[in-house]
CSV table of C-alpha atoms and ligand atoms in Angstrom, one decimal:
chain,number,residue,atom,x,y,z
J,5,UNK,CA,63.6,-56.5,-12.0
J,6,UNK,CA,60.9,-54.5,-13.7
J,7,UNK,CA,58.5,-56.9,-12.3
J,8,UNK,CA,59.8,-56.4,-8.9
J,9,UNK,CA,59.6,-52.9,-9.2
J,10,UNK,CA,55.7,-52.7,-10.3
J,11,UNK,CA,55.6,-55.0,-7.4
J,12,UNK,CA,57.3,-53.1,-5.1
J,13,UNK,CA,56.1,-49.5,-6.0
J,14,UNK,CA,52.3,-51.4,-5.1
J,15,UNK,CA,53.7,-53.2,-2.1
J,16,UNK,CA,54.9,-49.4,-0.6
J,17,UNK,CA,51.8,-47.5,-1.1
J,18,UNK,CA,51.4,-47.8,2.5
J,19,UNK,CA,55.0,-47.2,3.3
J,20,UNK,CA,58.8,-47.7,2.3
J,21,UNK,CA,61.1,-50.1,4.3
J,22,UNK,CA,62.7,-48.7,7.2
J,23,UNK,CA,66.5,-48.2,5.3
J,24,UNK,CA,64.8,-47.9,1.3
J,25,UNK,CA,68.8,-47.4,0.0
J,26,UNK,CA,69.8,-50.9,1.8
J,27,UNK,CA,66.7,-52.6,0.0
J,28,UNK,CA,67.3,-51.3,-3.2
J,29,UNK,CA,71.3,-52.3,-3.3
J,30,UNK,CA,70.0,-55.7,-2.2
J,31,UNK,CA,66.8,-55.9,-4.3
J,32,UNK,CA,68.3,-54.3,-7.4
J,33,UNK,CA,71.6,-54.0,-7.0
J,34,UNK,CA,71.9,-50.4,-7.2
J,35,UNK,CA,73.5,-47.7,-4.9
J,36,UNK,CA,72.1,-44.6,-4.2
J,37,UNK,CA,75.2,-43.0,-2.7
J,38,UNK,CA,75.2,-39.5,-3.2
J,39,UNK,CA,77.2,-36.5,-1.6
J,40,UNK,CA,76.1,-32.7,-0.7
J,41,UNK,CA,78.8,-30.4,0.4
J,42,UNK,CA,81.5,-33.6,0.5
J,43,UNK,CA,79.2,-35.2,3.2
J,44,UNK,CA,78.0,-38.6,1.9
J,45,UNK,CA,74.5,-39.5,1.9
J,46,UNK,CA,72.7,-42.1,1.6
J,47,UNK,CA,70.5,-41.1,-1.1
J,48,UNK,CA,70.3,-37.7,-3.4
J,49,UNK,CA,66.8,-36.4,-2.0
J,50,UNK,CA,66.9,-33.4,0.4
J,51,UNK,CA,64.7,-30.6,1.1
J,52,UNK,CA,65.5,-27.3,0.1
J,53,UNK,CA,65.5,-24.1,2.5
J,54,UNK,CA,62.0,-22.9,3.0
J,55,UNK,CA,58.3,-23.2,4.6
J,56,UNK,CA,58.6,-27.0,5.5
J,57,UNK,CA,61.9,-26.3,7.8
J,58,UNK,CA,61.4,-24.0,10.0
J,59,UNK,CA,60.5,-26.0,13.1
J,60,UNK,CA,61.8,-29.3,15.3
J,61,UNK,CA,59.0,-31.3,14.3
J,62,UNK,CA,59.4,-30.7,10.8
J,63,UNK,CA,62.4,-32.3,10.7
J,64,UNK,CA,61.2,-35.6,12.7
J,65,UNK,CA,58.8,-36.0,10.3
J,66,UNK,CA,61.5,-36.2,7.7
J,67,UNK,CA,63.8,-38.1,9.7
J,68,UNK,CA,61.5,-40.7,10.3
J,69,UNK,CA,60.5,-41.1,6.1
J,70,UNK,CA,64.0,-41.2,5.6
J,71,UNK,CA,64.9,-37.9,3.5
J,72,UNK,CA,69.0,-37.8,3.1
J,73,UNK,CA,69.0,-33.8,4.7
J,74,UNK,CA,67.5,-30.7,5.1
J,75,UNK,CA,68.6,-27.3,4.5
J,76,UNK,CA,67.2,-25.2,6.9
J,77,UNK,CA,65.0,-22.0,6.3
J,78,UNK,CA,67.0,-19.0,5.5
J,79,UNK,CA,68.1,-16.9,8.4
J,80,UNK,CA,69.2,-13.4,8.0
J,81,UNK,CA,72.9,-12.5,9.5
J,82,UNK,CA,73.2,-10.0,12.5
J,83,UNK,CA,75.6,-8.1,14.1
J,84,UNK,CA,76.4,-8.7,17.8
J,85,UNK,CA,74.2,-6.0,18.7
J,86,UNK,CA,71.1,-7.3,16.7
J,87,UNK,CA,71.4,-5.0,13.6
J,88,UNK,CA,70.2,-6.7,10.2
J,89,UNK,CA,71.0,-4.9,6.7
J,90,UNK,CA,69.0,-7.2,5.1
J,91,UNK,CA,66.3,-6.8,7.0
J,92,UNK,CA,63.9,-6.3,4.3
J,93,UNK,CA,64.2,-10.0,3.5
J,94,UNK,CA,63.4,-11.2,7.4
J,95,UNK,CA,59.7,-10.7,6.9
J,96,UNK,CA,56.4,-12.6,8.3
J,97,UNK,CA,53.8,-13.6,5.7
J,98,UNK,CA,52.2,-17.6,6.5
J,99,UNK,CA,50.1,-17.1,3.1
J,100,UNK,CA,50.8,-19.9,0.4
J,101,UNK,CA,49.2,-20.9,-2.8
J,102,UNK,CA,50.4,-24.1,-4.7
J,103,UNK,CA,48.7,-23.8,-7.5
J,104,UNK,CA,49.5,-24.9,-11.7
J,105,UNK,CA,51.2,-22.1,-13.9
J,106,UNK,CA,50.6,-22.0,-16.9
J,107,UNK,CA,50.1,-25.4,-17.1
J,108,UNK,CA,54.0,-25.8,-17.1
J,109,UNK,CA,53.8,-27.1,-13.7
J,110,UNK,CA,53.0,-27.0,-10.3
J,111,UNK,CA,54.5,-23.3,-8.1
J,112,UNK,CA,54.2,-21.8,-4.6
J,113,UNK,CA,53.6,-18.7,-4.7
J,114,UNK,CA,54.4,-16.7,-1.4
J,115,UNK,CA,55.2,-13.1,-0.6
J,116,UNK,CA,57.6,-14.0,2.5
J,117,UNK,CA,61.2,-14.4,2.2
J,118,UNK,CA,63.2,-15.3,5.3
J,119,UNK,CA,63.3,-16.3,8.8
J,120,UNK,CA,61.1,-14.3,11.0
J,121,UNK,CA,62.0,-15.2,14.4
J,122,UNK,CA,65.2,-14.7,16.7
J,123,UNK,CA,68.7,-15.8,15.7
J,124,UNK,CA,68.5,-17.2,19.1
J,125,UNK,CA,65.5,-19.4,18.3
J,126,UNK,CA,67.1,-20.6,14.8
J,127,UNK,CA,70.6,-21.6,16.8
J,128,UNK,CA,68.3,-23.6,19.0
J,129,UNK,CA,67.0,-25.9,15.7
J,130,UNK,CA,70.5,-26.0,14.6
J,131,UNK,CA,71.9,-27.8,17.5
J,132,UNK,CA,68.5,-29.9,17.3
J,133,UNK,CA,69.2,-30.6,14.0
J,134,UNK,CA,72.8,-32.0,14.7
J,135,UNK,CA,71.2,-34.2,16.9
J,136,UNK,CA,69.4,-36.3,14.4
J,137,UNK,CA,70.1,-39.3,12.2
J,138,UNK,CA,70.1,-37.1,9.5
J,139,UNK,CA,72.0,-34.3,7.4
J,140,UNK,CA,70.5,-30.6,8.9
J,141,UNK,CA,72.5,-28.1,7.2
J,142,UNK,CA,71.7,-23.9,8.1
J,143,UNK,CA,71.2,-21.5,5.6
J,144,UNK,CA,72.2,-18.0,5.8
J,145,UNK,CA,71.4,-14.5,3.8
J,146,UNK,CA,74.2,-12.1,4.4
J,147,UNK,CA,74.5,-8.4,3.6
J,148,UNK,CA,75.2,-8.1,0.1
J,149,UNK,CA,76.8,-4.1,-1.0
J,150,UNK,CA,76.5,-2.0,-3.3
J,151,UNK,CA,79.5,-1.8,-5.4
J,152,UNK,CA,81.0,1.3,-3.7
J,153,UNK,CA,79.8,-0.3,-0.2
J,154,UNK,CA,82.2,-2.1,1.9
J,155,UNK,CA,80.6,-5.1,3.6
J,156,UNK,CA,79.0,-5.2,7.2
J,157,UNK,CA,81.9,-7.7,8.1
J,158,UNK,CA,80.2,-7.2,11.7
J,159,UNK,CA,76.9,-9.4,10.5
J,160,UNK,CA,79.0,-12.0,8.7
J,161,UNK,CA,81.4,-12.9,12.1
J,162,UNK,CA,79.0,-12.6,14.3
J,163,UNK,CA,76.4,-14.6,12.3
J,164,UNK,CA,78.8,-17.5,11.4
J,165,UNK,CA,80.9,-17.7,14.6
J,166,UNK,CA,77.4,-18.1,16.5
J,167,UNK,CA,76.4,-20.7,14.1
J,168,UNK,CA,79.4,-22.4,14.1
J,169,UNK,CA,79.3,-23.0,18.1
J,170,UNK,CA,75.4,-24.1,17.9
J,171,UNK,CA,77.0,-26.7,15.3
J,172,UNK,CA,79.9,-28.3,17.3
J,173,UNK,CA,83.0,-30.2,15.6
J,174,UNK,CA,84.2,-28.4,13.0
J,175,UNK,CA,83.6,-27.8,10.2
J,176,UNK,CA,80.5,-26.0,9.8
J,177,UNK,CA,78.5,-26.9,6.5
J,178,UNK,CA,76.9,-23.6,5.8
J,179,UNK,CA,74.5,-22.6,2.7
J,180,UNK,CA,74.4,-19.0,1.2
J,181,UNK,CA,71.4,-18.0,-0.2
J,182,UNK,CA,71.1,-15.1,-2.8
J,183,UNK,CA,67.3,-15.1,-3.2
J,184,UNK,CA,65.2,-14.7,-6.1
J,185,UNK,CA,63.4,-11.9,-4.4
J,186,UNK,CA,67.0,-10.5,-4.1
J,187,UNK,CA,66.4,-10.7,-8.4
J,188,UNK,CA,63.9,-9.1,-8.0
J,189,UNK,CA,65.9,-5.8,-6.2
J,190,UNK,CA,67.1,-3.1,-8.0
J,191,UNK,CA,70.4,-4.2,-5.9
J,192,UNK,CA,70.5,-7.1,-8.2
J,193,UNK,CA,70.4,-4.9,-11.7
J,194,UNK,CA,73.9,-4.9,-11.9
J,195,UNK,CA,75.8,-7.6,-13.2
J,196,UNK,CA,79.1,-6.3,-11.6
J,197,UNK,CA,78.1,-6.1,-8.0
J,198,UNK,CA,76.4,-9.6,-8.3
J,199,UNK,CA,79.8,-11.2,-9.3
J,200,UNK,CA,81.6,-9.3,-6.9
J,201,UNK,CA,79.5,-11.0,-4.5
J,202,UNK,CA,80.1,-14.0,-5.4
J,203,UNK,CA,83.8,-14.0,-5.5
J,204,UNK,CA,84.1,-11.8,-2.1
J,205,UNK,CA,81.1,-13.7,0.2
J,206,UNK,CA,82.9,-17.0,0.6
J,207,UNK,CA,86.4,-15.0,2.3
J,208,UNK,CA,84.1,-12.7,4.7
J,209,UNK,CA,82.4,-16.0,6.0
J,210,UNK,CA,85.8,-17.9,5.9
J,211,UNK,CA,87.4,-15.7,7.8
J,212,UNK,CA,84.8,-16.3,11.0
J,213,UNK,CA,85.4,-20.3,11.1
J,214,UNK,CA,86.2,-22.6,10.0
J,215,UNK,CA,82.9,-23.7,7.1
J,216,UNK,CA,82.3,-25.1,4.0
J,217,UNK,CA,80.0,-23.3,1.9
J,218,UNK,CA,77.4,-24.1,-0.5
J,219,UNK,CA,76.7,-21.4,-2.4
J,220,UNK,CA,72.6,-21.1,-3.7
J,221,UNK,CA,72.9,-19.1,-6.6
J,222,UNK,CA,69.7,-17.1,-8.1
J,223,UNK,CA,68.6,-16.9,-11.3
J,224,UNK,CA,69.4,-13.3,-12.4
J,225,UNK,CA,67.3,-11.0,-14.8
J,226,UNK,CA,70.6,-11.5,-17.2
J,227,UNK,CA,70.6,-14.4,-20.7
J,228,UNK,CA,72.0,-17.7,-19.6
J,229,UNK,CA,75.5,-16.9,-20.4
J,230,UNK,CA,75.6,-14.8,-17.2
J,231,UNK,CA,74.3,-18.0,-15.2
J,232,UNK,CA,77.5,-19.6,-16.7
J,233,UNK,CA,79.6,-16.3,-15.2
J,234,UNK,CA,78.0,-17.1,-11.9
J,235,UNK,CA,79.2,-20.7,-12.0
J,236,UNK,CA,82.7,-19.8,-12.9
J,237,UNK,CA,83.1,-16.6,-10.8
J,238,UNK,CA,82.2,-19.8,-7.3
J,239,UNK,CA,85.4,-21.0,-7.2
J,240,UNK,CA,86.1,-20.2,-3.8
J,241,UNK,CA,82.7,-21.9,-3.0
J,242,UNK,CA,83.0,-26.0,-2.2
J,243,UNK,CA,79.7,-26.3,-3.7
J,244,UNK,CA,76.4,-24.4,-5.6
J,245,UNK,CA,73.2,-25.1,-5.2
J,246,UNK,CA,72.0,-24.7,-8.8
J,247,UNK,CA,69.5,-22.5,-9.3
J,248,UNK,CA,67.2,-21.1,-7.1
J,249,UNK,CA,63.6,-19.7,-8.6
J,250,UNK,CA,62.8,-17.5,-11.0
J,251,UNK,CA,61.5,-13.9,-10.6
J,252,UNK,CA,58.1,-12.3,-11.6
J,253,UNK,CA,58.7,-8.9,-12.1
J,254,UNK,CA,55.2,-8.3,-13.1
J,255,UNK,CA,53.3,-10.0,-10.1
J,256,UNK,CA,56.3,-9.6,-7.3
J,257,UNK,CA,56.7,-13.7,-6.9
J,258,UNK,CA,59.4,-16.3,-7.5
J,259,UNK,CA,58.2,-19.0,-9.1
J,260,UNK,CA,59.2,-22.6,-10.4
J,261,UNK,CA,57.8,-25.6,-12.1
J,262,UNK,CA,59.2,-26.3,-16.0
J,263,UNK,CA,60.5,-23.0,-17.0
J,264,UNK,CA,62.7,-23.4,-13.8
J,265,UNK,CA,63.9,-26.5,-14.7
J,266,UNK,CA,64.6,-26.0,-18.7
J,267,UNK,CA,66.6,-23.2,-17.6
J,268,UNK,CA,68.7,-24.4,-15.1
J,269,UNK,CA,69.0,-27.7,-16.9
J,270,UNK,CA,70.2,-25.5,-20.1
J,271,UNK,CA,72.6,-23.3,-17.8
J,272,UNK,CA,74.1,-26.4,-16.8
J,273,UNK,CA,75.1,-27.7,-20.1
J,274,UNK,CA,76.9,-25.3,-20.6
J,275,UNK,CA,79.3,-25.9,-17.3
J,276,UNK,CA,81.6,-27.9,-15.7
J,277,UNK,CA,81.8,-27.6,-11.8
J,278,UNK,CA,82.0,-30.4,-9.3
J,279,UNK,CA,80.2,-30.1,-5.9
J,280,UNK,CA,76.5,-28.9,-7.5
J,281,UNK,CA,73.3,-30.2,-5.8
J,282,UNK,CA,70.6,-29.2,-8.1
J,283,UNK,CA,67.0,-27.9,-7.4
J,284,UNK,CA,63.9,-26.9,-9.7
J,285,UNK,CA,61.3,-28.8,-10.4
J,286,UNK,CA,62.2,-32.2,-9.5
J,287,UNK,CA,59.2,-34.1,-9.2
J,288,UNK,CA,60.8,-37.7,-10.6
J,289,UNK,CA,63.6,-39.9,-10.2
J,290,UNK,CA,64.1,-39.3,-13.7
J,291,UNK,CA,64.4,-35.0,-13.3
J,292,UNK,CA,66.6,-36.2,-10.7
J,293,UNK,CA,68.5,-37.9,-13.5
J,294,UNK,CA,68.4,-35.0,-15.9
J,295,UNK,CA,70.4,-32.8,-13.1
J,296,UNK,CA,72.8,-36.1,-12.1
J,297,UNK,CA,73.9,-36.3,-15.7
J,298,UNK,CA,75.1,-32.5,-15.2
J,299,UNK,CA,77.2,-33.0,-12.4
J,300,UNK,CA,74.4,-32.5,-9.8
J,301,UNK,CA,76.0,-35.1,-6.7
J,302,UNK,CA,72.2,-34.6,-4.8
J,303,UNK,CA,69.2,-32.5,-5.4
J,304,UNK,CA,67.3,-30.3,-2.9
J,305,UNK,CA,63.0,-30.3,-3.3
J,306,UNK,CA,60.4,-28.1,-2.1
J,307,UNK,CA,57.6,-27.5,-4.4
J,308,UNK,CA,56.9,-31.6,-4.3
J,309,UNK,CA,56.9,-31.7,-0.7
J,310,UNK,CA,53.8,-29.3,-0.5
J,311,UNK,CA,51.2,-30.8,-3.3
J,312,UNK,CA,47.9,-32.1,-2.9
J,313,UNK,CA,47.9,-35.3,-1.2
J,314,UNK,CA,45.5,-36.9,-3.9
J,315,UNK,CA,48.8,-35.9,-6.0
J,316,UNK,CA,51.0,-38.7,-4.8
J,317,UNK,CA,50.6,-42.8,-5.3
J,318,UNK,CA,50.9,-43.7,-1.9
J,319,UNK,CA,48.1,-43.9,0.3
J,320,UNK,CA,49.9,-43.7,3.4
J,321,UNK,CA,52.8,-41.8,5.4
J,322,UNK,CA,53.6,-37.8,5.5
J,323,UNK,CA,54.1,-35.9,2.6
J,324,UNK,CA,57.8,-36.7,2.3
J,325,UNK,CA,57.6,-40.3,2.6
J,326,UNK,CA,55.3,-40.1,-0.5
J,327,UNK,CA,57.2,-38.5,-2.0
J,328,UNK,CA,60.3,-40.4,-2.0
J,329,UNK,CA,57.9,-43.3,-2.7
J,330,UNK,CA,57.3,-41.5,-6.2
J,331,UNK,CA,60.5,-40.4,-6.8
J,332,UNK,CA,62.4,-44.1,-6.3
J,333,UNK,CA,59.8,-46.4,-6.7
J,334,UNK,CA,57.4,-45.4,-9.8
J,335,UNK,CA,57.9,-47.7,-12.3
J,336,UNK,CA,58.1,-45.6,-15.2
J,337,UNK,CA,59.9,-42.5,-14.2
J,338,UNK,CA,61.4,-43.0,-10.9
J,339,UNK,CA,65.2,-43.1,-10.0
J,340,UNK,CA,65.1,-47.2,-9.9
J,341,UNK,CA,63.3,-47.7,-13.2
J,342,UNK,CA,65.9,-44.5,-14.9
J,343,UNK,CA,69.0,-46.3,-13.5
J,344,UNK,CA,67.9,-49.8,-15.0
J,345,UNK,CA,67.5,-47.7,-18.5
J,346,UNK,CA,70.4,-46.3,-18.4
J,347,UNK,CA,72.6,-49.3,-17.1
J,348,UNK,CA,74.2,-47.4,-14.1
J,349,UNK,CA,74.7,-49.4,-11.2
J,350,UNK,CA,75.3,-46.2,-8.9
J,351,UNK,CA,74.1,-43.0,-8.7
J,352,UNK,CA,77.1,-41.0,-9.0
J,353,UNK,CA,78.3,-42.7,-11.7
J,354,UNK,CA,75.7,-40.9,-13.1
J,355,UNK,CA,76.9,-37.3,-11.7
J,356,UNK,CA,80.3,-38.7,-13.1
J,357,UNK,CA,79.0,-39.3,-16.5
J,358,UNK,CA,79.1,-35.0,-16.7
J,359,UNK,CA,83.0,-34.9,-16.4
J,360,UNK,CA,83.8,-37.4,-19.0
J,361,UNK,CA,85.6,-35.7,-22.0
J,362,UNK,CA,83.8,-38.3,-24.5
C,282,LIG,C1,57.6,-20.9,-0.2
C,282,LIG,C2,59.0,-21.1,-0.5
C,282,LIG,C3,60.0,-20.5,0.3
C,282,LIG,C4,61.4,-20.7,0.0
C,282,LIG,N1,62.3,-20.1,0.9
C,282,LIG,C5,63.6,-20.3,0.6
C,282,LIG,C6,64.6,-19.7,1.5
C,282,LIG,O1,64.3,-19.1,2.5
C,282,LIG,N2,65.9,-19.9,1.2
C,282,LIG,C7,66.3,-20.6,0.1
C,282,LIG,O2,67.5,-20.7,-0.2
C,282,LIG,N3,65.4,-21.1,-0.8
C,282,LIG,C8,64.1,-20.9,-0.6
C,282,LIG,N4,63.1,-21.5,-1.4
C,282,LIG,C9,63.6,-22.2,-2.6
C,282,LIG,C10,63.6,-23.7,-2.5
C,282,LIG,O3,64.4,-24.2,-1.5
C,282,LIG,C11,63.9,-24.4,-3.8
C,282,LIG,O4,65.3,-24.3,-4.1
C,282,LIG,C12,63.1,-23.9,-5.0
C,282,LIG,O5,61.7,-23.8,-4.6
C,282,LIG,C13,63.2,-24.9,-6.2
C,282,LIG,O6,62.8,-26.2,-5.9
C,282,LIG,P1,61.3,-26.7,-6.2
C,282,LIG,O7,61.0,-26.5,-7.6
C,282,LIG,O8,61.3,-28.2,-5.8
C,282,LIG,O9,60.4,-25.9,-5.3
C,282,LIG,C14,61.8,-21.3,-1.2
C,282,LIG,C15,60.8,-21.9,-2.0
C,282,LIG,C16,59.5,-21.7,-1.7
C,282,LIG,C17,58.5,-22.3,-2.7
């Protein structure tokens, strides 16, 4: 099988086979199966909320390399009458720099934060979205209070029950996002109010429709032990995305690469929560591994998805398909050749691995 592999990661330079997860269970005997917000996928690899999905073509181009979802930019709620308390956060900026940090790893830095058009235009790639082969899943920012503030329960029913029509059958998978910039905020320097959100943000979205939430938690200014707080204060959540960047203070910018992934890797030793998709960093089957092993049932890329071209093995296809061809098919750390280590005939064996009390 290893042969095959160093044959097959040669053989897709120019491209995968049309359903990759069939040929693998065939070729290797090994089933990708994963699961993000109790939908099963065929794979674990998505793309996180961001620059590469704010537009219809965006997502064909994914569609057609064969990504397992997309979580959709980050919109910010409204009220019926257009009002946005978060409005801050819905601002236009196109310019991005990938570029090395430190040498622990490849970032984007970007001043922008979320989506800049119409809620109109963003229900419009929504019900687009639900009319693809693949998982398209919207992501929301909603007014968060301060502690003596009641929240704008106007934004959050009008937001959701708009979103939940442009959907269709219920029910509506949503993702919250809480936004590093948001760490960034003195509204964010109080450990209090950010639990408080947490535990109140799923009921005021819950009671607008009928959803199921993903929650994408940030990485606060606090130690690790308040990322474990975070985790156990989501209950009421039916799944975290685990963790979103960290914050700059100094320069203004979230950023990732390896201190984003030690951390949330770290953080998530120290938990036990079903229904995580992880994100940070990934930029090998065998990262994807590392966040499996912690309970992580799919994980969500961006910075990948945006490198150099001359950064990627294949020699052919978008961006996304290469990068599924690196993440599956390279011999030495991708999700195949990690799986054959490691013995597991399916992937969330792996995830289930975190839950055994041995
Ligand atoms: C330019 C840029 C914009 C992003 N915008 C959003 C956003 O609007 N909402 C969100 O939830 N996450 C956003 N993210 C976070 C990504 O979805 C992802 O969780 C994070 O970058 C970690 O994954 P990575 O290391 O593969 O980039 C953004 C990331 C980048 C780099």
């Amino acid at each position: 099988m290893r042969a095959q592999l160093e044959r097959d990661f040669e053989r897709f330079r120019g491209g995968l086979p049309p359903d990759f997860p069939a040929y693998v269970r065939e070729a290797y005997r090994i089933d990708l199966s994963a699961r993000y917000l109790g939908v099963p996928l065929p794979h674990p690899i998505g793309k996180g909320s961001g620059q590469l999905s704010l537009n219809a073509s965006q997502l064909d181009v994914d569609v057609e390399a064969g990504l397992a979802f997309v979580v959709l930019k980050t919109v910010i709620a409204e009220d019926a009458g257009g009002g946005q308390s978060m409005a801050a956060w819905a601002i236009h900026e196109t310019h991005m720099t990938v570029e090395q940090r430190g040498g622990r790893g490849w970032t984007v830095t970007w001043k922008g934060r979320g989506w800049d058009r119409s809620l109109h235009d963003y229900l419009q790639l929504v019900r687009y979205g639900r009319t693809l082969n693949m998982l398209v899943v919207p992501s929301v920012k909603y007014h968060l209070p301060r502690l003596d503030e009641p929240f704008r329960d106007a934004e959050y029913a009008h937001t959701t029950r708009t979103l939940a029509e442009a959907w269709g059958e219920p029910p509506l998978l949503l993702e919250v996002d809480f936004s590093p910039t948001l760490a960034g905020d003195p509204l964010a320097s109080d450990r209090e109010q950010i639990l408080r959100w947490i535990r109140e943000v799923p009921q005021r979205i819950r009671a607008a429709a009928n959803v199921r939430i993903a929650l994408k938690l940030m990485n606060a200014r606090f130690d690790d032990a308040f990322q474990v707080a975070m985790v156990e204060t989501a209950r009421d959540a039916d799944a975290l995305v685990v963790f979103n960047r960290l914050f700059d203070a100094e320069r203004g910018v979230a950023y990732g690469g390896w201190d984003l992934s030690d951390r949330n890797l770290r953080v998530l030793d120290r938990t036990q929560r079903r229904g995580l998709a992880g994100t940070g960093n990934v930029g090998s089957g065998r990262m994807i591994l590392e966040y499996a092993r912690r309970g992580c049932e799919s994980v969500q890329l961006h910075t990948l998805f945006q490198l150099p071209l001359d950064q990627f093995p294949a020699t052919a296809g978008s961006r996304t398909q290469r990068a599924l061809h690196l993440l599956v098919f390279d011999p030495k750390n991708g999700l195949i050749a990690g799986m054959l280590d490691g013995g597991y005939r399916r992937f969330l064996d792996v995830t289930e691995h975190a839950f055994r009390k041995d």
